Coordinates of N, CA and C in Angstrom, one line a residue:
M1 N -16.9 3.8 -23.7 CA -16.8 2.7 -22.3 C -18.1 3.1 -20.9
Q2 N -18.4 2.7 -20.4 CA -19.0 2.7 -19.5 C -17.8 2.8 -18.0
P3 N -18.0 3.6 -16.4 CA -16.4 4.4 -15.9 C -15.8 2.8 -15.8
M4 N -17.2 1.6 -15.1 CA -17.1 0.7 -14.2 C -16.0 -0.1 -15.0
S5 N -16.5 -0.3 -16.8 CA -16.1 -1.7 -17.1 C -14.8 -0.8 -18.0
L6 N -14.4 -0.1 -17.8 CA -13.7 0.6 -17.9 C -12.2 -0.2 -17.0
L7 N -12.9 0.5 -16.1 CA -12.1 0.1 -14.2 C -11.8 -0.8 -14.8
V8 N -12.3 -1.9 -14.9 CA -12.0 -3.7 -14.7 C -11.0 -3.8 -16.7
T9 N -11.6 -3.3 -17.7 CA -10.8 -4.0 -18.1 C -9.6 -2.8 -18.2
T10 N -9.2 -2.3 -17.4 CA -6.8 -1.8 -17.7 C -6.8 -2.6 -16.1
C11 N -7.7 -2.9 -15.5 CA -7.3 -3.4 -14.4 C -6.4 -5.0 -14.4
V12 N -7.5 -5.4 -15.2 CA -7.4 -7.4 -16.2 C -6.0 -7.0 -16.5
L13 N -6.3 -6.0 -17.2 CA -4.8 -5.1 -18.5 C -3.5 -5.4 -18.2
F14 N -3.9 -4.4 -16.7 CA -2.3 -4.4 -16.3 C -2.2 -5.9 -15.7
V15 N -2.9 -6.4 -14.8 CA -2.9 -7.6 -14.3 C -1.6 -9.1 -14.9
G16 N -2.7 -9.3 -15.9 CA -2.5 -9.4 -17.3 C -1.6 -9.2 -17.8
T17 N -0.6 -8.7 -18.7 CA 0.5 -8.1 -19.2 C 1.3 -8.6 -18.0
H18 N 1.1 -8.0 -16.7 CA 2.4 -8.0 -16.0 C 2.6 -10.1 -15.2
F19 N 1.7 -10.8 -15.4 CA 1.3 -12.1 -15.5 C 2.4 -13.0 -16.7
A20 N 1.8 -12.4 -17.8 CA 2.0 -12.8 -18.6 C 3.7 -12.8 -18.8
L21 N 4.3 -11.6 -18.9 CA 5.2 -11.4 -19.0 C 6.4 -11.5 -18.6
S22 N 6.4 -11.7 -17.0 CA 6.7 -12.3 -15.5 C 7.1 -13.7 -15.7
H23 N 5.9 -14.1 -16.2 CA 6.6 -16.0 -16.5 C 6.6 -16.7 -18.2
P24 N 5.3 -17.0 -18.1 CA 5.8 -17.1 -20.2 C 6.1 -16.9 -20.9
L25 N 6.3 -15.6 -21.3 CA 7.1 -14.7 -21.8 C 8.4 -14.2 -21.5
R26 N 8.6 -14.0 -20.4 CA 9.4 -13.5 -20.0 C 10.9 -14.6 -20.4
A27 N 11.3 -15.8 -20.2 CA 12.5 -16.6 -21.0 C 12.6 -16.5 -22.3
P28 N 11.7 -15.8 -23.7 CA 11.6 -16.4 -24.3 C 12.0 -14.9 -25.7
L29 N 11.5 -14.2 -24.7 CA 11.3 -12.3 -24.9 C 12.7 -12.1 -24.6
A30 N 12.9 -12.6 -23.1 CA 15.0 -12.4 -22.5 C 15.7 -12.9 -23.8
G31 N 15.3 -14.0 -24.3 CA 16.3 -15.2 -24.6 C 16.6 -14.0 -26.2
R32 N 15.3 -13.4 -26.8 CA 15.5 -13.3 -28.5 C 15.4 -11.5 -27.6
M33 N 15.5 -10.9 -27.2 CA 16.2 -9.6 -27.5 C 17.5 -9.2 -25.9
G34 N 17.8 -10.4 -25.8 CA 18.3 -9.9 -24.5 C 17.4 -9.1 -23.5
E35 N 17.8 -9.9 -21.9 CA 17.5 -9.0 -20.4 C 17.4 -7.7 -20.1
R36 N 18.7 -6.8 -20.5 CA 18.2 -5.7 -20.6 C 17.1 -4.9 -21.1
A37 N 17.2 -5.0 -22.9 CA 16.1 -4.6 -23.5 C 14.7 -5.4 -23.4
F38 N 14.8 -6.8 -22.2 CA 13.5 -7.0 -21.9 C 12.8 -6.6 -21.1
L39 N 14.2 -6.3 -19.8 CA 13.1 -5.2 -18.5 C 12.9 -3.7 -18.9
I40 N 13.5 -3.2 -20.3 CA 12.7 -1.7 -20.4 C 11.3 -2.1 -21.1
I41 N 11.4 -2.4 -21.7 CA 9.9 -3.3 -22.1 C 9.1 -3.9 -21.5
Y42 N 9.8 -4.1 -20.5 CA 8.2 -4.9 -19.0 C 7.8 -3.3 -18.6
S43 N 9.0 -2.6 -18.0 CA 8.8 -1.7 -17.1 C 8.0 -0.8 -17.9
I44 N 7.7 -0.4 -19.6 CA 7.3 1.0 -20.3 C 5.8 -0.2 -20.1
V45 N 6.0 -1.6 -20.5 CA 4.3 -1.6 -20.1 C 3.7 -1.7 -19.0
A46 N 4.4 -1.9 -17.6 CA 3.8 -2.0 -16.5 C 3.2 -0.5 -15.9
I47 N 4.2 0.4 -17.0 CA 4.8 1.7 -16.2 C 2.5 1.9 -16.8
A48 N 2.5 2.4 -18.7 CA 1.8 2.2 -19.3 C -0.1 2.3 -18.6
T49 N 0.0 0.6 -18.5 CA -1.0 -0.2 -17.8 C -1.7 0.5 -16.5
F50 N -0.4 0.4 -16.0 CA -0.7 1.2 -14.8 C -1.7 3.2 -13.9
I51 N -0.3 3.5 -15.9 CA -1.1 4.9 -16.0 C -2.6 4.9 -15.9
M52 N -3.6 3.8 -17.4 CA -4.1 3.5 -17.8 C -5.0 3.0 -16.5
V53 N -5.1 2.5 -15.4 CA -6.0 2.0 -14.1 C -5.9 3.5 -13.4
V54 N -4.8 4.6 -13.1 CA -5.2 5.4 -12.3 C -6.4 6.7 -13.4
Q55 N -5.7 6.7 -14.2 CA -7.0 7.4 -15.4 C -8.3 6.8 -14.5
A56 N -8.4 4.9 -15.3 CA -9.8 5.2 -15.3 C -10.6 5.2 -14.0
W57 N -9.5 5.1 -12.6 CA -9.7 5.0 -11.6 C -10.7 6.6 -10.9
R58 N -9.9 7.2 -11.4 CA -10.4 8.8 -11.6 C -11.1 9.0 -12.7
G59 N -12.2 8.4 -12.8 CA -13.1 9.0 -13.9 C -14.3 8.1 -13.5
M60 N -14.3 7.0 -12.5 CA -15.1 6.6 -11.7 C -15.8 7.7 -11.1
P61 N -17.5 7.8 -10.9 CA -17.8 8.6 -10.6 C -18.3 8.6 -9.2
P62 N -18.5 9.6 -8.7 CA -19.0 9.2 -6.9 C -20.2 7.4 -7.0
E63 N -19.6 7.2 -6.1 CA -20.4 6.2 -5.5 C -20.5 5.9 -4.1
P64 N -21.8 5.8 -3.6 CA -22.3 5.5 -1.8 C -21.7 4.5 -1.4
P65 N -20.8 4.3 0.0 CA -20.7 3.7 0.6 C -21.2 3.0 0.6
L66 N -20.9 0.9 1.2 CA -21.3 -0.4 1.4 C -21.8 -0.3 2.8
W67 N -20.7 0.6 3.4 CA -21.4 0.7 4.7 C -20.4 2.0 5.2
V68 N -21.3 2.5 6.7 CA -19.9 3.7 7.1 C -18.9 3.2 8.0
A69 N -17.8 3.7 7.9 CA -16.8 3.1 8.6 C -16.5 4.6 9.3
G70 N -16.8 3.9 10.7 CA -16.5 4.9 12.3 C -15.3 4.9 12.2
D71 N -15.0 4.8 13.7 CA -13.5 6.0 14.1 C -13.1 4.1 14.3
A72 N -14.1 3.4 15.0 CA -13.0 1.8 15.1 C -12.7 1.6 14.0
L73 N -13.3 1.1 13.0 CA -13.0 0.7 11.4 C -11.6 0.9 11.7
W74 N -12.2 2.7 10.9 CA -10.7 3.4 10.7 C -9.4 3.6 11.5
A75 N -9.5 3.2 12.9 CA -8.2 2.9 14.0 C -8.0 1.5 13.6
F76 N -8.9 0.1 13.1 CA -7.8 -0.6 12.8 C -7.3 -0.5 11.9
A77 N -8.3 -0.4 10.6 CA -7.2 -0.1 9.3 C -6.2 0.3 9.1
S78 N -5.8 1.2 10.3 CA -4.5 2.3 10.3 C -3.6 1.9 10.9
L79 N -3.7 0.9 12.4 CA -3.3 0.0 12.1 C -2.6 -1.1 11.4
L80 N -3.6 -1.7 10.3 CA -3.2 -2.5 10.0 C -1.8 -2.0 8.6
V81 N -2.4 -0.8 8.5 CA -1.4 -0.1 7.3 C 0.2 -0.3 7.8
L82 N -0.1 0.3 9.6 CA 1.4 0.4 9.9 C 1.7 -0.9 9.9
F83 N 1.1 -2.0 10.3 CA 1.8 -3.2 10.1 C 2.1 -3.9 8.9
A84 N 1.7 -3.0 7.8 CA 1.9 -3.8 6.1 C 3.3 -2.7 6.0
S85 N 3.4 -1.2 6.7 CA 4.3 -0.4 6.5 C 5.7 -1.4 7.2
V86 N 5.7 -1.8 8.1 CA 6.7 -2.3 8.3 C 6.7 -3.8 8.0
L87 N 6.1 -4.2 7.3 CA 6.3 -5.5 6.3 C 7.2 -4.9 5.1
F88 N 6.9 -3.9 4.4 CA 7.3 -3.3 3.3 C 8.9 -2.6 3.3
M89 N 9.3 -1.7 4.5 CA 10.3 -2.2 5.3 C 11.2 -3.1 5.8
G90 N 11.3 -3.8 6.6 CA 11.6 -4.9 6.9 C 12.2 -5.5 5.4
S91 N 11.4 -5.9 3.9 CA 11.4 -6.7 3.8 C 12.5 -5.7 2.4
L92 N 13.4 -4.7 3.2 CA 14.1 -4.0 2.0 C 15.2 -4.6 1.3
I93 N 15.5 -5.2 2.9 CA 17.0 -5.7 3.5 C 17.0 -7.0 3.6
G94 N 18.1 -7.7 3.0 CA 17.9 -9.4 3.5 C 16.8 -10.3 3.2
N95 N 16.3 -10.0 1.8 CA 15.3 -11.0 1.0 C 16.0 -11.5 0.8
P96 N 15.4 -12.5 0.6 CA 15.9 -13.9 -0.5 C 15.3 -13.8 -2.0
A97 N 13.5 -13.3 -1.5 CA 13.1 -13.3 -2.9 C 13.2 -11.9 -3.7
L98 N 14.0 -11.0 -3.4 CA 14.8 -9.7 -4.2 C 15.4 -10.4 -5.3
P99 N 15.7 -10.6 -6.5 CA 16.6 -10.3 -7.5 C 17.6 -10.0 -7.1
A100 N 18.4 -10.7 -6.0 CA 19.4 -9.6 -5.3 C 20.7 -10.7 -6.0
P101 N 22.1 -10.2 -5.7 CA 23.0 -11.2 -6.2 C 22.9 -12.2 -4.7
N102 N 22.7 -11.5 -3.6 CA 23.2 -12.6 -2.4 C 22.0 -13.2 -1.8
A103 N 20.4 -13.6 -3.1 CA 19.4 -13.6 -2.1 C 19.7 -15.4 -1.9
A104 N 20.6 -15.8 -2.3 CA 21.2 -17.6 -1.5 C 21.7 -17.2 -0.2
F105 N 22.9 -16.6 0.1 CA 22.9 -16.9 1.4 C 21.8 -15.6 2.1
A106 N 20.9 -15.4 2.1 CA 20.5 -14.0 2.8 C 19.8 -15.7 3.2
A107 N 19.3 -16.4 2.0 CA 18.3 -17.9 2.8 C 19.2 -19.0 3.5
Q108 N 20.5 -18.3 3.7 CA 21.0 -19.7 4.7 C 21.0 -18.5 6.3
G109 N 20.2 -17.3 6.7 CA 20.5 -17.3 8.3 C 18.6 -17.9 8.6
A110 N 18.8 -18.0 9.7 CA 17.6 -17.8 10.6 C 16.6 -16.7 10.1
P111 N 14.8 -17.3 9.7 CA 14.1 -16.3 9.7 C 14.3 -14.5 11.0
R112 N 14.5 -14.2 10.6 CA 14.1 -12.9 11.6 C 13.2 -12.0 11.3
G113 N 12.5 -11.2 12.5 CA 12.0 -10.0 12.5 C 10.8 -10.4 10.8
V114 N 10.8 -9.2 10.3 CA 9.7 -9.3 9.1 C 10.0 -11.7 8.8
Y115 N 10.8 -11.8 7.9 CA 10.7 -12.8 7.3 C 10.0 -14.5 8.5
A116 N 10.1 -14.5 9.8 CA 9.8 -14.8 10.8 C 7.9 -15.1 10.5
I117 N 7.7 -13.3 10.2 CA 5.7 -13.7 9.7 C 5.6 -14.4 9.0
T118 N 6.7 -13.8 7.6 CA 7.0 -14.2 6.4 C 7.4 -14.2 5.5
R119 N 8.0 -15.8 4.1 CA 8.8 -15.1 3.6 C 8.8 -14.1 2.5
H120 N 6.7 -13.9 2.3 CA 7.0 -12.2 1.7 C 6.2 -11.1 2.1
P121 N 7.2 -10.7 2.7 CA 6.3 -8.9 3.8 C 6.5 -8.5 3.2
M122 N 6.9 -8.0 1.4 CA 6.7 -7.0 1.1 C 5.6 -6.9 0.5
M123 N 5.2 -8.2 -0.5 CA 3.7 -8.6 -0.9 C 2.9 -8.4 -0.3
W124 N 3.1 -8.8 0.9 CA 2.0 -8.7 1.8 C 1.5 -7.7 2.5
G125 N 2.8 -6.7 2.1 CA 2.0 -5.8 2.9 C 1.1 -5.0 1.9
F126 N 1.9 -5.2 0.3 CA 0.6 -4.7 -0.5 C -0.6 -5.2 0.2
A127 N -0.5 -6.5 0.0 CA -2.1 -6.6 0.3 C -2.9 -6.4 1.2
L128 N -2.1 -6.1 2.2 CA -3.3 -5.6 3.7 C -2.9 -4.0 3.3
W129 N -1.8 -3.5 2.4 CA -2.5 -2.4 2.4 C -4.0 -1.7 1.3
A130 N -4.2 -3.1 0.6 CA -4.9 -2.6 -0.5 C -6.5 -2.7 0.2
F131 N -6.5 -3.8 1.3 CA -7.3 -4.4 1.9 C -7.9 -3.3 3.5
A132 N -7.6 -2.6 3.5 CA -7.4 -1.9 4.3 C -8.3 -0.5 3.7
H133 N -8.1 0.1 2.9 CA -8.2 0.4 2.1 C -9.5 0.3 1.9
A134 N -9.6 -1.2 1.3 CA -10.9 -1.3 1.0 C -11.9 -2.3 2.6
L135 N -11.8 -1.6 3.4 CA -12.9 -1.3 4.7 C -12.8 0.1 4.6
V136 N -12.5 1.1 4.3 CA -12.9 2.3 5.0 C -13.2 3.3 4.0
M137 N -13.3 2.3 2.6 CA -13.7 3.2 1.7 C -14.7 1.8 0.8
P138 N -15.6 1.4 1.5 CA -16.6 0.7 0.9 C -17.3 0.8 -0.4
T139 N -16.4 0.4 -1.4 CA -17.4 1.0 -2.7 C -16.6 0.0 -3.7
P140 N -17.5 0.1 -4.6 CA -17.2 -1.5 -5.9 C -16.1 -1.2 -6.6
A141 N -15.9 0.6 -6.6 CA -14.7 1.1 -7.9 C -13.3 0.6 -6.7
Q142 N -13.6 0.6 -5.1 CA -12.6 0.2 -4.3 C -12.5 -0.7 -4.0
F143 N -13.2 -1.6 -4.8 CA -13.3 -2.8 -4.3 C -12.3 -4.1 -5.9
I144 N -12.2 -3.4 -7.0 CA -11.9 -3.6 -7.9 C -10.6 -3.0 -7.9
L145 N -10.4 -2.3 -7.2 CA -9.1 -1.3 -7.1 C -8.4 -2.3 -6.0
S146 N -8.4 -2.5 -4.9 CA -8.0 -2.9 -4.3 C -7.7 -4.7 -4.6
G147 N -8.9 -5.6 -4.6 CA -9.1 -6.6 -5.1 C -8.1 -7.5 -6.1
M148 N -7.6 -5.9 -7.2 CA -6.3 -6.1 -8.1 C -4.7 -6.1 -7.3
I149 N -4.1 -5.2 -6.6 CA -4.1 -4.8 -5.8 C -3.4 -6.6 -5.1
A150 N -4.2 -6.8 -3.9 CA -3.9 -7.7 -3.4 C -3.8 -8.9 -4.6
F151 N -4.6 -9.4 -5.5 CA -4.2 -10.3 -6.1 C -3.3 -10.6 -6.6
L152 N -2.7 -9.1 -6.7 CA -0.8 -9.2 -7.8 C -0.2 -9.4 -6.4
A153 N -0.2 -9.2 -6.3 CA 0.6 -9.2 -4.9 C 0.9 -10.8 -4.3
L154 N -0.7 -11.4 -4.4 CA -0.7 -12.8 -4.0 C -0.9 -13.9 -4.3
A155 N -1.0 -13.6 -5.4 CA -0.7 -14.6 -6.6 C 1.2 -14.1 -7.2
G156 N 1.5 -13.1 -7.3 CA 2.2 -12.9 -7.6 C 3.3 -13.5 -6.2
S157 N 3.2 -13.8 -4.9 CA 4.3 -14.2 -4.3 C 4.5 -16.0 -4.9
A158 N 3.2 -16.5 -5.4 CA 3.2 -17.7 -4.9 C 4.2 -18.4 -5.9
G159 N 4.3 -16.9 -7.5 CA 4.5 -17.5 -8.6 C 6.2 -17.8 -8.6
Q160 N 6.1 -15.9 -7.2 CA 7.6 -16.3 -6.8 C 8.5 -17.3 -6.0
D161 N 7.6 -18.4 -6.2 CA 7.8 -19.0 -4.5 C 8.6 -20.4 -5.5
V162 N 7.5 -20.8 -7.1 CA 7.9 -21.3 -8.3 C 9.0 -21.3 -8.7
K163 N 9.5 -19.4 -9.2 CA 10.1 -19.6 -9.9 C 11.8 -19.1 -8.9
K164 N 11.6 -19.0 -7.1 CA 12.6 -19.5 -7.1 C 13.0 -20.5 -6.6
A165 N 12.2 -21.2 -6.2 CA 12.5 -22.7 -6.4 C 13.9 -23.4 -7.8
R166 N 13.2 -22.6 -8.9 CA 14.0 -23.4 -9.9 C 15.0 -22.5 -10.4
L167 N 15.2 -21.2 -9.8 CA 16.5 -20.3 -9.5 C 17.5 -20.6 -8.7
M168 N 17.1 -20.7 -7.5 CA 18.5 -20.9 -6.6 C 17.7 -22.1 -5.9
G169 N 17.2 -23.3 -6.7 CA 17.0 -24.9 -5.6 C 16.5 -24.4 -4.3
D170 N 18.0 -25.7 -4.1 CA 18.0 -26.2 -2.6 C 18.3 -24.8 -1.4
S171 N 19.0 -24.3 -2.5 CA 18.5 -22.4 -0.9 C 17.3 -21.9 -1.0
W172 N 16.0 -22.1 -1.7 CA 15.4 -21.6 -1.4 C 13.9 -22.4 -0.8
R173 N 14.1 -23.9 -1.2 CA 13.6 -24.8 -0.8 C 13.9 -24.9 1.0
H174 N 15.2 -24.9 1.2 CA 15.4 -24.7 2.9 C 15.0 -23.5 3.5
W175 N 15.1 -22.6 2.9 CA 14.4 -21.1 2.9 C 12.7 -20.7 3.0
A176 N 12.8 -22.0 2.7 CA 10.9 -22.2 2.3 C 10.4 -23.1 3.8
A177 N 11.5 -24.1 3.9 CA 10.6 -25.0 4.8 C 10.6 -24.1 6.4
R178 N 11.2 -23.3 6.3 CA 12.0 -22.7 7.5 C 11.1 -21.4 8.0
T179 N 10.1 -20.9 6.5 CA 9.2 -20.0 6.5 C 7.6 -20.1 6.2
S180 N 6.7 -19.1 6.5 CA 5.8 -19.6 6.1 C 5.1 -18.4 5.0
F181 N 3.8 -18.9 4.1 CA 2.9 -18.0 3.3 C 2.5 -17.1 3.3
V182 N 1.3 -17.3 4.1 CA 0.9 -17.0 5.5 C 1.2 -16.2 6.9
P183 N 1.5 -15.2 6.8 CA 1.6 -14.7 8.0 C 1.6 -14.8 9.6
F184 N 2.5 -15.0 9.6 CA 1.9 -16.3 11.2 C 2.0 -17.1 11.1
A185 N 2.1 -18.3 10.4 CA 1.4 -19.1 10.2 C 2.4 -20.6 11.2
R186 N 3.4 -20.1 10.6 CA 4.6 -21.1 11.2 C 4.5 -20.4 13.0
Q187 N 4.4 -19.0 13.6 CA 4.1 -19.5 14.7 C 2.4 -20.2 15.8
L188 N 1.4 -20.0 14.8 CA 0.6 -20.7 15.4 C 0.8 -21.8 15.2
G189 N 1.5 -22.4 14.2 CA 2.2 -23.9 14.4 C 2.6 -24.7 15.5
G190 N 3.5 -23.0 16.2 CA 4.4 -23.8 17.3 C 5.3 -22.8 17.6
A191 N 5.8 -22.4 16.2 CA 7.1 -21.6 16.4 C 7.5 -20.7 17.7
P192 N 8.5 -20.2 17.8 CA 8.7 -19.2 19.4 C 8.0 -18.0 18.4
W193 N 7.6 -17.1 19.1 CA 6.7 -15.7 18.8 C 7.7 -14.4 19.2
G194 N 8.3 -14.8 19.8 CA 9.9 -13.9 19.5 C 10.9 -13.1 18.1
D195 N 10.5 -15.0 17.7 CA 11.7 -14.1 16.4 C 10.3 -13.1 15.5
T196 N 9.6 -12.9 15.7 CA 8.8 -12.0 14.6 C 9.0 -10.5 15.2
L197 N 10.0 -10.5 15.9 CA 9.9 -8.4 16.5 C 11.0 -8.5 15.8
P198 N 9.9 -7.2 14.7 CA 11.3 -6.2 14.1 C 11.8 -6.3 14.2
R199 N 13.1 -6.3 13.3 CA 14.0 -4.8 13.6 C 14.2 -3.8 13.6
P200 N 14.9 -3.3 14.0 CA 15.3 -1.6 14.1 C 14.7 -0.5 12.4
H201 N 15.9 -0.9 11.6 CA 14.9 -0.9 10.6 C 13.3 -0.5 10.0
A202 N 13.1 -1.9 9.9 CA 11.4 -2.5 9.7 C 10.6 -1.8 11.1
L203 N 10.8 -1.6 11.9 CA 10.0 -1.0 13.6 C 10.1 0.2 13.1
F204 N 11.0 0.8 12.5 CA 11.1 2.7 13.1 C 11.1 3.0 11.8
G205 N 11.6 2.1 10.8 CA 11.4 2.9 9.1 C 10.1 3.2 8.8
G206 N 9.3 1.8 9.2 CA 8.0 1.6 9.0 C 6.8 2.5 9.3
I207 N 8.0 3.5 11.0 CA 6.8 4.0 11.8 C 7.2 5.2 10.8
V208 N 8.2 5.5 10.6 CA 8.2 6.7 9.7 C 7.3 6.9 8.1
L209 N 7.5 5.7 7.2 CA 6.6 5.7 6.2 C 5.3 6.2 6.7
W210 N 5.1 5.5 8.0 CA 3.4 5.4 7.9 C 1.9 6.8 8.2
I211 N 3.8 7.3 9.2 CA 3.3 9.2 9.4 C 3.3 9.8 7.8
A212 N 4.4 9.2 7.7 CA 5.0 9.8 6.5 C 3.1 10.1 5.3
A213 N 3.3 8.7 4.8 CA 2.2 8.5 3.8 C 0.8 8.9 4.8
T214 N 0.0 8.7 5.3 CA -0.9 9.1 5.7 C -1.0 10.1 5.6
W215 N -0.4 11.2 6.6 CA -0.1 13.2 6.5 C -0.1 13.1 5.0
A216 N 0.1 12.9 3.7 CA 0.3 13.2 2.7 C -1.4 12.6 2.0
H217 N -1.8 12.1 2.4 CA -3.1 11.4 2.3 C -4.2 12.8 2.3
G218 N -3.9 13.1 3.2 CA -4.5 14.2 3.7 C -3.9 15.8 2.8
A219 N -3.0 15.7 3.0 CA -2.2 16.7 2.3 C -2.5 16.8 0.6
L220 N -3.1 16.0 0.5 CA -2.5 15.6 -2.0 C -4.5 15.4 -1.5
G221 N -4.9 15.9 -0.5 CA -6.6 16.3 -1.1 C -7.7 15.0 -0.6
Y222 N -7.0 14.1 -0.1 CA -7.8 12.5 -0.8 C -8.2 12.4 1.0
M223 N -9.0 11.2 2.0 CA -9.5 11.6 2.8 C -8.4 11.2 4.1
V224 N -8.9 12.3 4.8 CA -7.2 12.0 5.6 C -7.6 11.1 6.6
A225 N -6.2 10.9 6.8 CA -5.9 9.1 7.2 C -5.4 9.0 8.4
G226 N -5.2 8.2 8.9 CA -4.0 7.5 10.2 C -3.9 8.7 11.4
I227 N -3.9 8.8 12.4 CA -3.4 9.8 13.6 C -3.8 10.7 12.7
W228 N -3.8 11.0 11.7 CA -4.1 12.2 11.4 C -5.8 12.8 11.4
R229 N -6.6 11.8 11.3 CA -7.7 11.5 11.7 C -8.6 12.2 13.0
W230 N -7.2 11.8 13.7 CA -7.4 13.1 15.6 C -6.9 13.9 16.0
I231 N -5.5 14.1 15.4 CA -4.9 15.3 15.5 C -5.0 16.6 15.0
G232 N -5.7 16.5 13.9 CA -5.7 17.2 12.5 C -6.6 18.5 13.3

């Protein structure tokens, strides 16, 4: 199989098994084998297919970029990843979308910080991270990989809305009515911008994550990223 065909195949396999096991197959399999056994199988399949994607990615031959990523584009992409990092760190506390026992209680609070930006800050963090990588590494293989990650994150968020409405009922529907799927959509519609100010754990945690991740990018032999492109 050609390297590009292998990359596409493994990406489709990763996304397909994820959605199949997260939605149509979850209830019948979990009911038959038990929730604990199902989660073990789910994790094994997810890890195995992800490793296949990584191996296919590593096997891709060098490709010429479709455009030159200059300093301005790198600066924009770096800020985009910083924003994605803040969204991700903010999503780790008080997130009704996560399968936590206190999800219904968290959904009763007023959306603040990253949740005033979007009710799916973690997934949008992944999607924006993928988009930023496509901007500064504009090759067909990167487009496929970034597209897979962004699609999985955003389509998964849409599926999460449906699942949470079924599991949490009015608690989730009220939360969804006070939040937006697309970042800043409520603010553009008239909601106060002040509510979107990230909380300390999101802001400072996101900055630390961004600095560490971009440093590791270069330290592990990949392209130098973030502030390290200018201060290294």
